[in-house]
CSV table of C-alpha atoms in Angstrom, one decimal:
chain,number,residue,atom,x,y,z
A,1,MET,CA,91.5,194.5,123.6
A,2,ASP,CA,91.2,193.7,127.3
A,3,VAL,CA,94.4,191.6,128.3
A,4,PHE,CA,94.2,188.8,130.4
A,5,PHE,CA,97.2,187.1,131.9
A,6,PRO,CA,97.6,184.9,134.9
A,7,GLN,CA,97.9,187.0,138.3
A,8,GLU,CA,100.3,184.5,139.6
A,9,PHE,CA,102.6,184.9,136.7
A,10,GLN,CA,103.0,188.7,136.8
A,11,ASN,CA,106.6,190.0,136.7
A,12,SER,CA,107.8,186.8,135.7
A,13,LYS,CA,109.9,185.4,132.3
A,14,TYR,CA,106.1,184.1,131.3
A,15,GLN,CA,105.1,187.8,131.7
A,16,ASN,CA,107.9,188.8,129.2
A,17,MET,CA,107.2,185.8,126.9
A,18,PHE,CA,103.7,187.4,126.6
A,19,ASP,CA,104.4,190.9,126.4
A,20,THR,CA,106.5,190.1,123.0
A,21,LEU,CA,103.3,189.1,121.8
A,22,SER,CA,101.2,191.6,119.1
A,23,ASP,CA,97.4,192.5,119.9
A,24,GLN,CA,96.7,190.3,117.1
A,25,GLU,CA,98.6,187.3,118.4
A,26,ARG,CA,97.7,187.8,121.9
A,27,GLY,CA,93.7,187.4,120.4
A,28,LEU,CA,95.0,184.3,118.7
A,29,LEU,CA,96.3,182.6,121.6
A,30,TYR,CA,93.3,183.8,123.6
A,31,GLN,CA,91.3,181.6,120.8
A,32,GLU,CA,93.4,178.9,121.3
A,33,PHE,CA,93.3,178.5,124.8
A,34,LEU,CA,89.6,178.8,125.3
A,35,GLY,CA,89.3,176.0,122.5
A,36,VAL,CA,86.0,174.0,122.4
A,37,ALA,CA,84.5,176.5,125.2
A,38,LEU,CA,84.1,179.0,121.9
A,39,ARG,CA,81.2,176.6,120.9
A,40,ARG,CA,79.2,176.2,123.8
A,41,ARG,CA,75.9,177.6,123.9
A,42,PHE,CA,76.3,179.7,126.9
A,43,LYS,CA,78.9,182.3,126.6
A,44,PRO,CA,80.5,184.4,129.5
A,45,LYS,CA,79.8,187.7,130.2
A,46,SER,CA,83.2,189.1,128.6
A,47,LEU,CA,86.6,187.7,127.0
A,48,ARG,CA,88.4,188.2,130.3
A,49,ASP,CA,85.7,186.7,132.1
A,50,GLY,CA,85.9,183.5,129.9
A,51,LEU,CA,89.9,183.5,130.1
A,52,ALA,CA,89.8,183.6,133.8
A,53,LYS,CA,87.4,180.9,134.3
A,54,THR,CA,89.0,178.9,132.0
A,55,ASP,CA,92.2,179.5,133.7
A,56,ARG,CA,90.8,178.5,137.1
A,57,ARG,CA,89.7,175.2,135.3
A,58,LEU,CA,92.5,174.0,133.5
A,59,ARG,CA,95.3,173.5,136.1
A,60,LEU,CA,97.1,170.5,137.5
A,61,SER,CA,96.4,169.1,140.6
A,62,ALA,CA,99.5,169.1,143.0
A,63,SER,CA,99.2,165.2,143.3
A,64,VAL,CA,100.3,164.8,139.5
A,65,TRP,CA,103.7,165.9,140.4
A,66,ARG,CA,103.9,163.1,142.8
A,67,ARG,CA,103.5,160.9,140.0
A,68,ASP,CA,106.5,159.2,137.8
A,69,ARG,CA,108.6,162.0,136.4
A,70,SER,CA,108.8,160.3,132.8
A,71,VAL,CA,105.3,159.7,132.7
A,72,VAL,CA,104.4,163.3,133.4
A,73,LEU,CA,107.0,164.4,131.0
A,74,HIS,CA,105.1,162.4,128.5
A,75,TYR,CA,101.7,163.9,128.9
A,76,LEU,CA,103.2,167.8,129.1
A,77,ARG,CA,104.7,167.1,125.7
A,78,LEU,CA,101.8,165.9,124.3
A,79,VAL,CA,99.8,168.8,125.8
A,80,VAL,CA,102.4,171.4,124.4
A,81,ARG,CA,102.5,169.4,121.0
A,82,HIS,CA,98.9,170.0,120.5
A,83,TYR,CA,98.9,173.7,121.7
A,84,THR,CA,101.7,174.0,119.1
A,85,LEU,CA,99.6,172.3,116.3
A,86,GLY,CA,96.5,174.5,117.2
A,87,SER,CA,98.7,177.9,117.0
A,88,THR,CA,100.4,176.6,113.6
A,89,ILE,CA,96.7,176.0,112.3
A,90,MET,CA,95.6,179.8,113.1
A,91,ARG,CA,99.0,181.2,111.8
A,92,ILE,CA,98.3,179.3,108.6
A,93,LYS,CA,94.7,180.7,108.2
A,94,ARG,CA,96.1,184.0,108.7
A,95,TYR,CA,98.9,183.7,106.1
A,96,PHE,CA,97.8,181.5,103.5
A,97,GLY,CA,93.8,181.8,104.1
A,98,LEU,CA,93.1,182.8,100.9
A,99,GLN,CA,95.3,180.1,99.0
A,100,LEU,CA,94.2,177.0,101.1
A,101,PRO,CA,91.8,175.0,99.2
A,102,PRO,CA,88.6,175.8,100.0
A,103,PRO,CA,86.2,173.7,102.9
A,104,SER,CA,84.1,170.9,101.4
A,105,PRO,CA,80.1,171.9,101.4
A,106,GLY,CA,78.8,170.9,104.9
A,107,CYS,CA,81.9,169.8,106.1
A,108,ILE,CA,84.4,171.3,108.9
A,109,ARG,CA,86.0,174.5,107.6
A,110,ASP,CA,89.5,174.0,108.9
A,111,SER,CA,90.2,170.5,107.0
A,112,ALA,CA,93.2,171.8,104.8
A,113,ALA,CA,94.5,174.2,107.4
A,114,ILE,CA,94.7,171.3,110.0
A,115,VAL,CA,96.1,169.2,107.3
A,116,VAL,CA,98.8,171.8,105.9
A,117,ALA,CA,99.9,172.1,109.6
A,118,LEU,CA,100.6,168.5,110.3
A,119,LEU,CA,102.3,168.3,107.0
A,120,PHE,CA,104.6,171.2,108.0
A,121,LEU,CA,105.3,170.0,111.6
A,122,ASN,CA,106.4,166.6,110.9
A,123,ARG,CA,108.7,167.9,108.8
A,124,GLN,CA,110.3,169.8,111.3
A,125,ARG,CA,110.0,166.9,113.5
A,126,GLU,CA,113.3,166.7,115.0
A,127,VAL,CA,113.2,170.3,115.9
A,128,LEU,CA,109.7,170.5,117.1
A,129,ASP,CA,110.7,167.2,119.8
A,130,PHE,CA,113.9,169.3,120.9
A,131,HIS,CA,112.0,171.9,121.5
A,132,LEU,CA,108.8,169.8,123.4
A,133,LYS,CA,111.4,168.3,125.6
A,134,ILE,CA,113.1,171.4,126.9
A,135,ALA,CA,109.5,173.1,127.6
A,136,ALA,CA,108.5,170.1,129.2
A,137,GLU,CA,111.4,169.7,131.6
A,138,GLN,CA,110.9,173.2,132.4
A,139,LEU,CA,107.2,173.0,133.3
A,140,HIS,CA,108.1,170.0,135.7
A,141,ARG,CA,111.3,171.5,137.1
A,142,GLU,CA,108.8,174.6,138.0
A,143,LYS,CA,106.0,172.3,138.8
A,144,THR,CA,104.0,175.0,136.7
A,145,GLY,CA,100.7,173.6,136.1
A,146,SER,CA,98.9,176.5,134.2
A,147,PHE,CA,97.4,175.4,131.1
A,148,PHE,CA,97.8,178.8,129.9
A,149,ILE,CA,101.3,179.2,130.6
A,150,MET,CA,101.5,175.7,128.5
A,151,ALA,CA,99.4,177.4,125.8
A,152,LEU,CA,101.6,180.6,125.5
A,153,MET,CA,104.6,178.0,125.2
A,154,GLY,CA,103.0,176.4,122.3
A,155,PHE,CA,102.2,179.4,120.6
A,156,LEU,CA,105.7,180.8,120.8
A,157,LEU,CA,107.0,177.9,119.7
A,158,ALA,CA,104.7,177.4,116.6
A,159,ARG,CA,105.6,181.6,115.8
A,160,THR,CA,109.7,179.9,116.0
A,161,LEU,CA,109.0,177.3,113.8
A,162,PHE,CA,107.0,179.1,111.3
A,163,ASP,CA,108.3,179.4,107.8
A,164,THR,CA,106.6,180.6,105.1
A,165,VAL,CA,108.6,179.1,102.5
A,166,GLU,CA,108.1,175.2,104.2
A,167,VAL,CA,104.2,175.6,104.8
A,168,GLY,CA,104.0,176.8,101.0
A,169,ASN,CA,105.9,173.3,100.5
A,170,ALA,CA,103.3,171.9,102.5
A,171,LEU,CA,100.3,173.5,101.1
A,172,ASP,CA,101.8,172.3,97.5
A,173,SER,CA,102.0,168.8,98.6
A,174,LEU,CA,98.5,168.4,100.0
A,175,ARG,CA,97.5,170.0,96.7
A,176,SER,CA,99.0,167.1,94.7
A,177,GLN,CA,97.4,164.1,96.7
A,178,MET,CA,93.8,165.6,96.7
A,179,ILE,CA,91.3,163.5,94.8
A,180,HIS,CA,87.6,165.8,94.6
A,181,GLY,CA,84.7,164.0,95.2
A,182,GLU,CA,80.8,164.7,96.5
A,183,THR,CA,80.6,162.1,99.4
A,184,PRO,CA,81.1,163.3,103.2
A,185,LEU,CA,83.8,161.2,104.8
A,186,GLY,CA,85.0,161.3,108.2
A,187,ALA,CA,87.4,159.1,110.5
A,188,GLU,CA,87.8,157.9,114.1
A,189,MET,CA,91.5,156.9,114.7
A,190,GLU,CA,92.4,155.2,117.9
A,191,PHE,CA,96.0,155.1,119.5
A,192,SER,CA,97.4,153.0,122.4
A,193,ASN,CA,100.8,151.4,123.4
A,194,LEU,CA,98.9,148.8,124.8
A,195,GLY,CA,96.8,147.7,121.8
A,196,HIS,CA,93.9,145.4,122.3
A,197,LEU,CA,94.7,145.3,126.1
A,198,ALA,CA,93.6,149.2,126.2
A,199,PRO,CA,90.2,148.9,127.1
A,200,ALA,CA,88.7,148.0,130.3
A,201,GLY,CA,86.4,145.3,129.8
A,202,ALA,CA,89.9,143.7,127.8
A,203,ARG,CA,91.8,143.9,131.0
A,204,TRP,CA,89.3,143.0,133.4
A,205,GLN,CA,89.0,139.9,132.2
A,206,GLY,CA,92.1,138.5,134.2
A,207,LEU,CA,93.8,138.8,137.6
A,208,THR,CA,96.9,140.8,135.7
A,209,CYS,CA,94.8,143.5,134.3
A,210,TRP,CA,96.6,146.2,136.3
A,211,LYS,CA,100.3,144.8,135.6
A,212,SER,CA,99.1,145.3,131.9
A,213,CYS,CA,97.7,148.6,132.7
A,214,ARG,CA,101.5,149.6,134.2
A,215,SER,CA,103.2,148.2,131.0
A,216,ASP,CA,102.4,151.1,129.2
A,217,GLU,CA,105.9,153.3,130.8
A,218,LYS,CA,105.0,156.4,128.7
A,219,PHE,CA,101.4,156.9,129.3
A,220,HIS,CA,100.3,154.6,131.9
A,221,ASN,CA,97.4,153.5,129.4
A,222,MET,CA,96.1,157.1,129.3
A,223,ARG,CA,94.9,157.0,132.9
A,224,LEU,CA,95.9,160.5,133.3
A,225,TYR,CA,93.9,161.9,130.3
A,226,TYR,CA,91.5,163.8,132.5
A,227,ASP,CA,94.3,165.0,134.7
A,228,PHE,CA,95.8,166.7,131.8
A,229,HIS,CA,92.7,168.2,130.4
A,230,LEU,CA,93.4,166.6,127.0
A,231,ASP,CA,89.7,166.5,126.0
A,232,HIS,CA,90.0,170.4,125.7
A,233,VAL,CA,93.5,170.6,124.5
A,234,CYS,CA,92.7,168.3,121.7
A,235,TRP,CA,89.3,169.8,120.8
A,236,ARG,CA,90.5,170.6,117.1
A,237,LEU,CA,90.6,166.9,116.5
A,238,GLY,CA,87.9,165.7,118.5
A,239,GLY,CA,90.1,163.8,120.9
A,240,TYR,CA,88.3,162.0,123.8
A,241,LEU,CA,88.9,159.0,126.1
A,242,ASP,CA,87.6,155.7,124.7
A,243,HIS,CA,87.6,153.3,127.4
A,244,HIS,CA,84.5,150.8,126.3
A,245,VAL,CA,83.0,151.4,129.9
A,246,ARG,CA,79.3,152.6,128.6
A,247,TRP,CA,77.9,153.9,131.5
A,248,ARG,CA,80.3,156.5,131.8
A,249,LYS,CA,81.5,157.1,128.4
A,250,TYR,CA,81.9,161.0,128.4
A,251,VAL,CA,82.0,161.4,132.2
A,252,ALA,CA,85.3,162.0,134.0
A,253,LEU,CA,85.4,160.1,136.9
A,254,PRO,CA,89.5,161.1,138.2
A,255,PHE,CA,89.1,158.5,141.1
A,256,LEU,CA,88.5,155.3,138.7
A,257,ARG,CA,90.8,156.2,135.9
A,258,VAL,CA,90.6,153.1,133.9
A,259,GLY,CA,92.3,154.4,130.8
A,260,GLY,CA,91.8,153.3,127.2
A,261,PHE,CA,92.4,154.5,123.8
A,262,PHE,CA,93.5,158.0,123.2
A,263,GLU,CA,91.1,158.8,120.0
A,264,TYR,CA,90.9,161.4,117.5
A,265,SER,CA,87.1,161.8,116.1
A,266,LEU,CA,87.7,164.0,113.1
A,267,VAL,CA,84.0,164.6,112.8
A,268,ARG,CA,83.5,165.5,116.3
A,269,LEU,CA,82.4,169.0,117.4
A,270,ASP,CA,81.6,169.3,121.1
A,271,TYR,CA,82.4,167.1,124.2
A,272,ALA,CA,79.4,164.5,124.2
A,273,ARG,CA,79.6,164.2,120.3
A,274,LYS,CA,75.9,165.3,119.7
A,275,ARG,CA,76.6,167.0,117.0
A,276,THR,CA,78.9,166.3,114.2
A,277,LEU,CA,80.3,167.1,110.7
A,278,PRO,CA,81.9,165.3,108.1
A,279,PHE,CA,85.7,166.1,107.8
A,280,THR,CA,85.7,166.5,104.0
A,281,THR,CA,84.3,165.0,100.6
A,282,ASP,CA,88.2,164.8,99.2
A,283,THR,CA,89.6,161.6,99.9
A,284,GLY,CA,92.9,162.5,99.1
A,285,LEU,CA,92.9,165.2,102.1
A,286,LEU,CA,91.3,162.6,104.2
A,287,ALA,CA,94.3,160.1,103.6
A,288,THR,CA,96.5,162.5,104.0
A,289,ALA,CA,95.3,163.7,107.5
A,290,ILE,CA,94.9,160.2,108.9
A,291,GLU,CA,98.4,159.3,107.7
A,292,SER,CA,100.0,163.1,109.0
A,293,LEU,CA,98.6,162.6,112.4
A,294,VAL,CA,99.7,158.8,112.9
A,295,GLU,CA,103.0,160.3,112.6
A,296,PHE,CA,101.9,163.3,114.6
A,297,SER,CA,101.1,161.1,117.4
A,298,GLY,CA,104.7,160.3,118.2
A,299,ASP,CA,105.0,158.2,121.4
A,300,ILE,CA,101.7,156.8,121.1
A,301,MET,CA,101.0,153.8,118.3
A,302,PRO,CA,98.3,153.2,116.2
A,303,PHE,CA,95.9,151.0,116.4
A,304,SER,CA,92.4,151.0,114.7
A,305,LEU,CA,90.7,153.1,112.3
A,306,HIS,CA,86.6,153.7,111.6
A,307,VAL,CA,86.0,155.4,108.6
A,308,ASN,CA,82.6,157.4,108.4
A,309,ILE,CA,80.8,157.5,104.9
A,310,GLU,CA,77.5,159.1,104.3
A,311,LYS,CA,74.9,157.3,102.8
A,312,ARG,CA,73.7,159.0,99.9
A,313,ALA,CA,72.2,156.2,97.8
A,314,THR,CA,70.1,152.9,98.3
A,315,ALA,CA,72.3,149.7,97.1
A,316,SER,CA,70.9,146.5,96.3
A,317,LEU,CA,73.4,144.0,96.5
A,318,VAL,CA,73.7,141.7,99.5
A,319,PRO,CA,77.3,140.8,100.3
A,320,SER,CA,78.3,137.4,100.7
A,321,LEU,CA,80.9,136.0,103.1
A,322,ASP,CA,83.6,135.9,100.6
A,323,ASP,CA,82.7,139.8,99.9
A,324,LEU,CA,83.3,140.3,103.8
A,325,LYS,CA,86.5,138.2,103.9
A,326,ILE,CA,87.8,140.3,101.0
A,327,LEU,CA,87.3,143.4,103.1
A,328,PHE,CA,89.6,141.9,105.8
A,329,LEU,CA,92.0,140.9,103.0
A,330,LEU,CA,92.4,145.0,102.1
A,331,GLY,CA,92.2,146.4,105.5
A,332,GLY,CA,92.6,143.6,108.4
A,333,ASP,CA,95.6,142.8,110.3
A,334,PHE,CA,96.8,139.5,109.3
A,335,HIS,CA,100.2,138.2,111.5
A,336,VAL,CA,101.9,135.0,112.3
A,337,ASP,CA,101.1,133.7,115.7
A,338,GLU,CA,103.4,132.1,118.2
A,339,ASN,CA,102.8,128.7,116.6
A,340,GLY,CA,103.5,130.0,113.3
A,341,ARG,CA,99.9,130.1,112.0
A,342,MET,CA,98.2,133.1,110.4
A,343,MET,CA,95.6,134.7,112.1
A,344,GLU,CA,93.6,137.7,111.2
A,345,ARG,CA,93.7,139.6,114.6
A,346,ARG,CA,90.9,142.2,114.3
A,347,MET,CA,88.4,139.6,114.3
A,348,GLY,CA,90.1,136.7,115.4
A,349,ARG,CA,91.3,138.1,119.0
A,350,ASP,CA,87.5,139.6,119.5
A,351,GLU,CA,88.6,143.4,119.0
A,352,ILE,CA,85.5,144.3,116.9
A,353,ARG,CA,82.2,142.3,116.5
A,354,GLY,CA,81.2,143.5,113.1
A,355,ILE,CA,82.4,145.0,110.2
A,356,MET,CA,80.5,147.7,110.0
A,357,CYS,CA,77.4,149.8,111.1
A,358,THR,CA,74.8,152.5,110.3
A,359,ARG,CA,74.7,155.9,112.5
A,360,ASN,CA,72.8,158.5,112.5
A,361,HIS,CA,74.8,161.7,113.0
A,362,MET,CA,73.5,164.8,113.7
A,363,SER,CA,74.8,167.8,111.3
A,364,GLY,CA,76.3,171.0,113.1
A,365,ARG,CA,75.6,173.0,109.8
A,366,ASP,CA,71.8,171.9,109.3
A,367,ASN,CA,70.7,170.2,112.5
A,368,ARG,CA,69.6,167.6,110.9
A,369,LEU,CA,70.4,163.4,111.0
A,370,HIS,CA,72.4,162.2,108.2
A,371,GLU,CA,72.8,158.0,107.7
A,372,VAL,CA,76.5,157.5,108.0
A,373,VAL,CA,78.2,154.0,107.6
A,374,GLU,CA,80.8,153.2,110.1
A,375,PHE,CA,83.6,150.9,108.8
A,376,SER,CA,85.1,149.7,111.7
A,377,PHE,CA,87.7,146.5,110.5
A,378,LEU,CA,90.3,148.9,109.5
A,379,ARG,CA,94.0,148.7,111.3
A,380,LEU,CA,95.5,151.7,111.9
A,381,ARG,CA,99.1,151.9,110.3
A,382,ARG,CA,101.8,154.2,109.3
A,383,ALA,CA,102.0,155.9,105.8
A,384,GLY,CA,103.5,153.2,103.5
A,385,GLU,CA,102.5,150.0,105.7
A,386,TYR,CA,99.0,149.7,104.4
A,387,LEU,CA,99.0,146.5,101.9
A,388,LEU,CA,97.3,149.3,99.1
A,389,PRO,CA,97.5,153.0,99.1
A,390,LEU,CA,95.3,154.6,101.9
A,391,SER,CA,93.5,157.0,99.6
A,392,THR,CA,92.8,153.6,97.3
A,393,LEU,CA,91.4,151.8,100.1
A,394,LEU,CA,89.1,154.8,101.0
A,395,LEU,CA,87.8,154.7,97.6
A,396,VAL,CA,87.1,151.3,97.9
A,397,LEU,CA,85.2,151.6,100.6
A,398,GLN,CA,83.1,154.2,98.8
A,399,GLY,CA,82.5,151.6,95.7
A,400,TYR,CA,81.6,149.1,98.2
A,401,LEU,CA,79.0,151.3,99.8
A,402,ARG,CA,77.6,152.4,96.5
A,403,VAL,CA,76.5,148.9,95.2
A,404,TYR,CA,76.5,146.3,98.5
A,405,GLU,CA,73.6,146.8,101.2
A,406,VAL,CA,74.8,147.2,104.7
A,407,THR,CA,73.3,144.9,107.3
A,408,ALA,CA,73.9,143.7,110.7
A,409,GLY,CA,74.6,140.2,109.8
A,410,THR,CA,73.6,137.1,111.0
A,411,ILE,CA,74.6,134.8,113.6
A,412,ASP,CA,75.7,132.4,111.1
A,413,THR,CA,77.8,134.9,108.9
A,414,GLN,CA,79.8,136.1,112.2
A,415,ALA,CA,80.7,133.1,113.3
A,416,ALA,CA,81.9,131.9,109.9
A,417,LEU,CA,84.0,135.5,110.0
A,418,VAL,CA,85.6,134.2,113.1
A,419,GLN,CA,86.4,131.0,112.5
A,420,TRP,CA,87.9,132.3,109.0
A,421,ALA,CA,89.9,134.8,110.8
A,422,VAL,CA,91.3,132.3,113.3
A,423,GLU,CA,92.7,130.4,110.3
A,424,PRO,CA,92.3,132.3,107.6
A,425,ARG,CA,92.4,130.7,104.2
A,426,LYS,CA,92.7,132.0,100.3
A,427,VAL,CA,89.3,133.2,99.0
A,428,ALA,CA,88.0,131.6,95.5
A,429,PRO,CA,89.2,133.5,92.4
A,430,GLN,CA,85.9,133.7,91.1
A,431,SER,CA,85.2,135.4,94.3
A,432,LEU,CA,87.4,138.1,94.1
A,433,ASP,CA,86.7,138.8,90.6
A,434,VAL,CA,82.9,139.3,91.2
A,435,PHE,CA,83.9,141.7,94.0
A,436,CYS,CA,86.3,143.6,91.8
A,437,GLU,CA,83.4,143.9,88.9
A,438,ASN,CA,81.0,145.6,92.0
A,439,ILE,CA,83.4,147.7,93.0
A,440,HIS,CA,84.3,148.9,89.5
A,441,ALA,CA,80.5,149.7,88.9
A,442,GLY,CA,80.2,151.3,92.3
A,443,LEU,CA,83.7,153.7,91.5
A,444,ARG,CA,81.9,154.6,88.0
A,445,GLU,CA,78.7,155.8,89.7
A,446,ILE,CA,80.5,158.1,92.4
A,447,ASN,CA,82.0,161.3,91.4
A,448,ALA,CA,85.0,161.1,93.4
A,449,GLY,CA,87.5,162.8,90.9
A,450,HIS,CA,89.9,159.6,90.5
A,451,ASP,CA,91.4,157.3,88.1
A,452,ILE,CA,89.3,154.3,88.3
A,453,GLU,CA,91.4,151.9,86.1
A,454,GLY,CA,94.3,153.0,88.3
A,455,CYS,CA,92.5,152.4,91.2
A,456,MET,CA,91.3,149.1,90.2
A,457,ALA,CA,95.0,147.7,88.8
A,458,ALA,CA,95.9,148.5,92.7
A,459,LEU,CA,93.0,146.8,94.0
A,460,ARG,CA,93.9,143.6,91.9
A,461,ARG,CA,97.7,143.7,92.9
A,462,ALA,CA,96.6,143.9,96.9
A,463,LEU,CA,94.4,141.0,96.6
A,464,GLU,CA,97.3,139.3,94.7
A,465,ILE,CA,99.7,139.8,97.5
A,466,ARG,CA,97.5,139.3,100.2
A,467,GLN,CA,96.2,135.9,98.6
A,468,GLY,CA,99.8,134.8,98.2
A,469,MET,CA,100.3,134.8,102.0
A,470,LEU,CA,97.4,132.6,102.8
A,471,PRO,CA,97.2,128.9,102.5
A,472,ASP,CA,94.5,127.3,100.2
């Protein structure tokens, strides 16, 4: 193998760390460091040439070290955390490749390996956080801005933590939660410590916008996202910065650090999101991935969840206003405001302008457009905080899509939903019955490998609980 190692770190302790790797381990490290560059059309002349170019590009600028030490340490831990995850995924594929559940047809190949790695690392959370803290402090003390060195530290940490018994237990846990189906699924997950104030548009509505930007003491609203090359580091999870500034959606302008949501797109294949793939057709696997990523995110709070479901059939029922309200009952965010009144905050605070929409995704497998419905009204929560199990909620959305039409909706419907969200009231019992009957019919039509009656029982219990929280 043509060995590459940064010239400036020759004869250092990092060189000694690198020398402990076998040729095969060095190949895995190189793959993790190159990341999404491996998917580009134009390939480098040689592996060494590609590594050298990537090493020159992925460096921290000198100005970063002049910023708040605590903030920089949080970013450094985030970088090494993701390199550790990527290296763990590759080790799992190496040692457990034949035991992993096979990928769903036409979906991302590494979905099962990603989830097993997340489950395993989350169970090692205390040890992982301890080592990440040490690594970040060392990098900051030495002002080491080389991402190759950060990738090396993550790779060695993954090797230290790796335990075949514990990984096997994580694999068994995933198998027990799987719900096989045929509908391609994906998800986009938004994280922010500022919540609904993260987008630039929300913060620029008043004169206190920059004060709210600084109130995120850990990440400064992800304004250093591009300085730390997180779009490259988080490539396995489709990471990108969503600031809601449309004219520069995928363009990094360091001098205009507006910040925004730290987002994982589990259907993304490249930087510009021109090519996508579903994550899986297994509802349980996707639910486990979402809950595991929320736990893995560490210091960044979950905010919202967009579920992508490929549309496979034409539905005939037009949803009523009550049907749309029921969707919010299941996945919205109900909260008592400062005046003691209940509010659904996703719609009531103008966080979203609609419940769902249709998009055409260019498949990275067959290079064809696939019609996908994106449900965008869900609040992203930690495991156990959903009104009903997340896997059941995902099944309900699949059943909904099978029987109900997806339309942009009228202005009157949107206005009525906003009015209801500001002061939500109970939905009529007969509307709940009709909704449940339609979902039951939709679940019977899809091959989702699930307990339909158990799913419906959980759905009805959740609706009873939510209705009990609302006034008449």
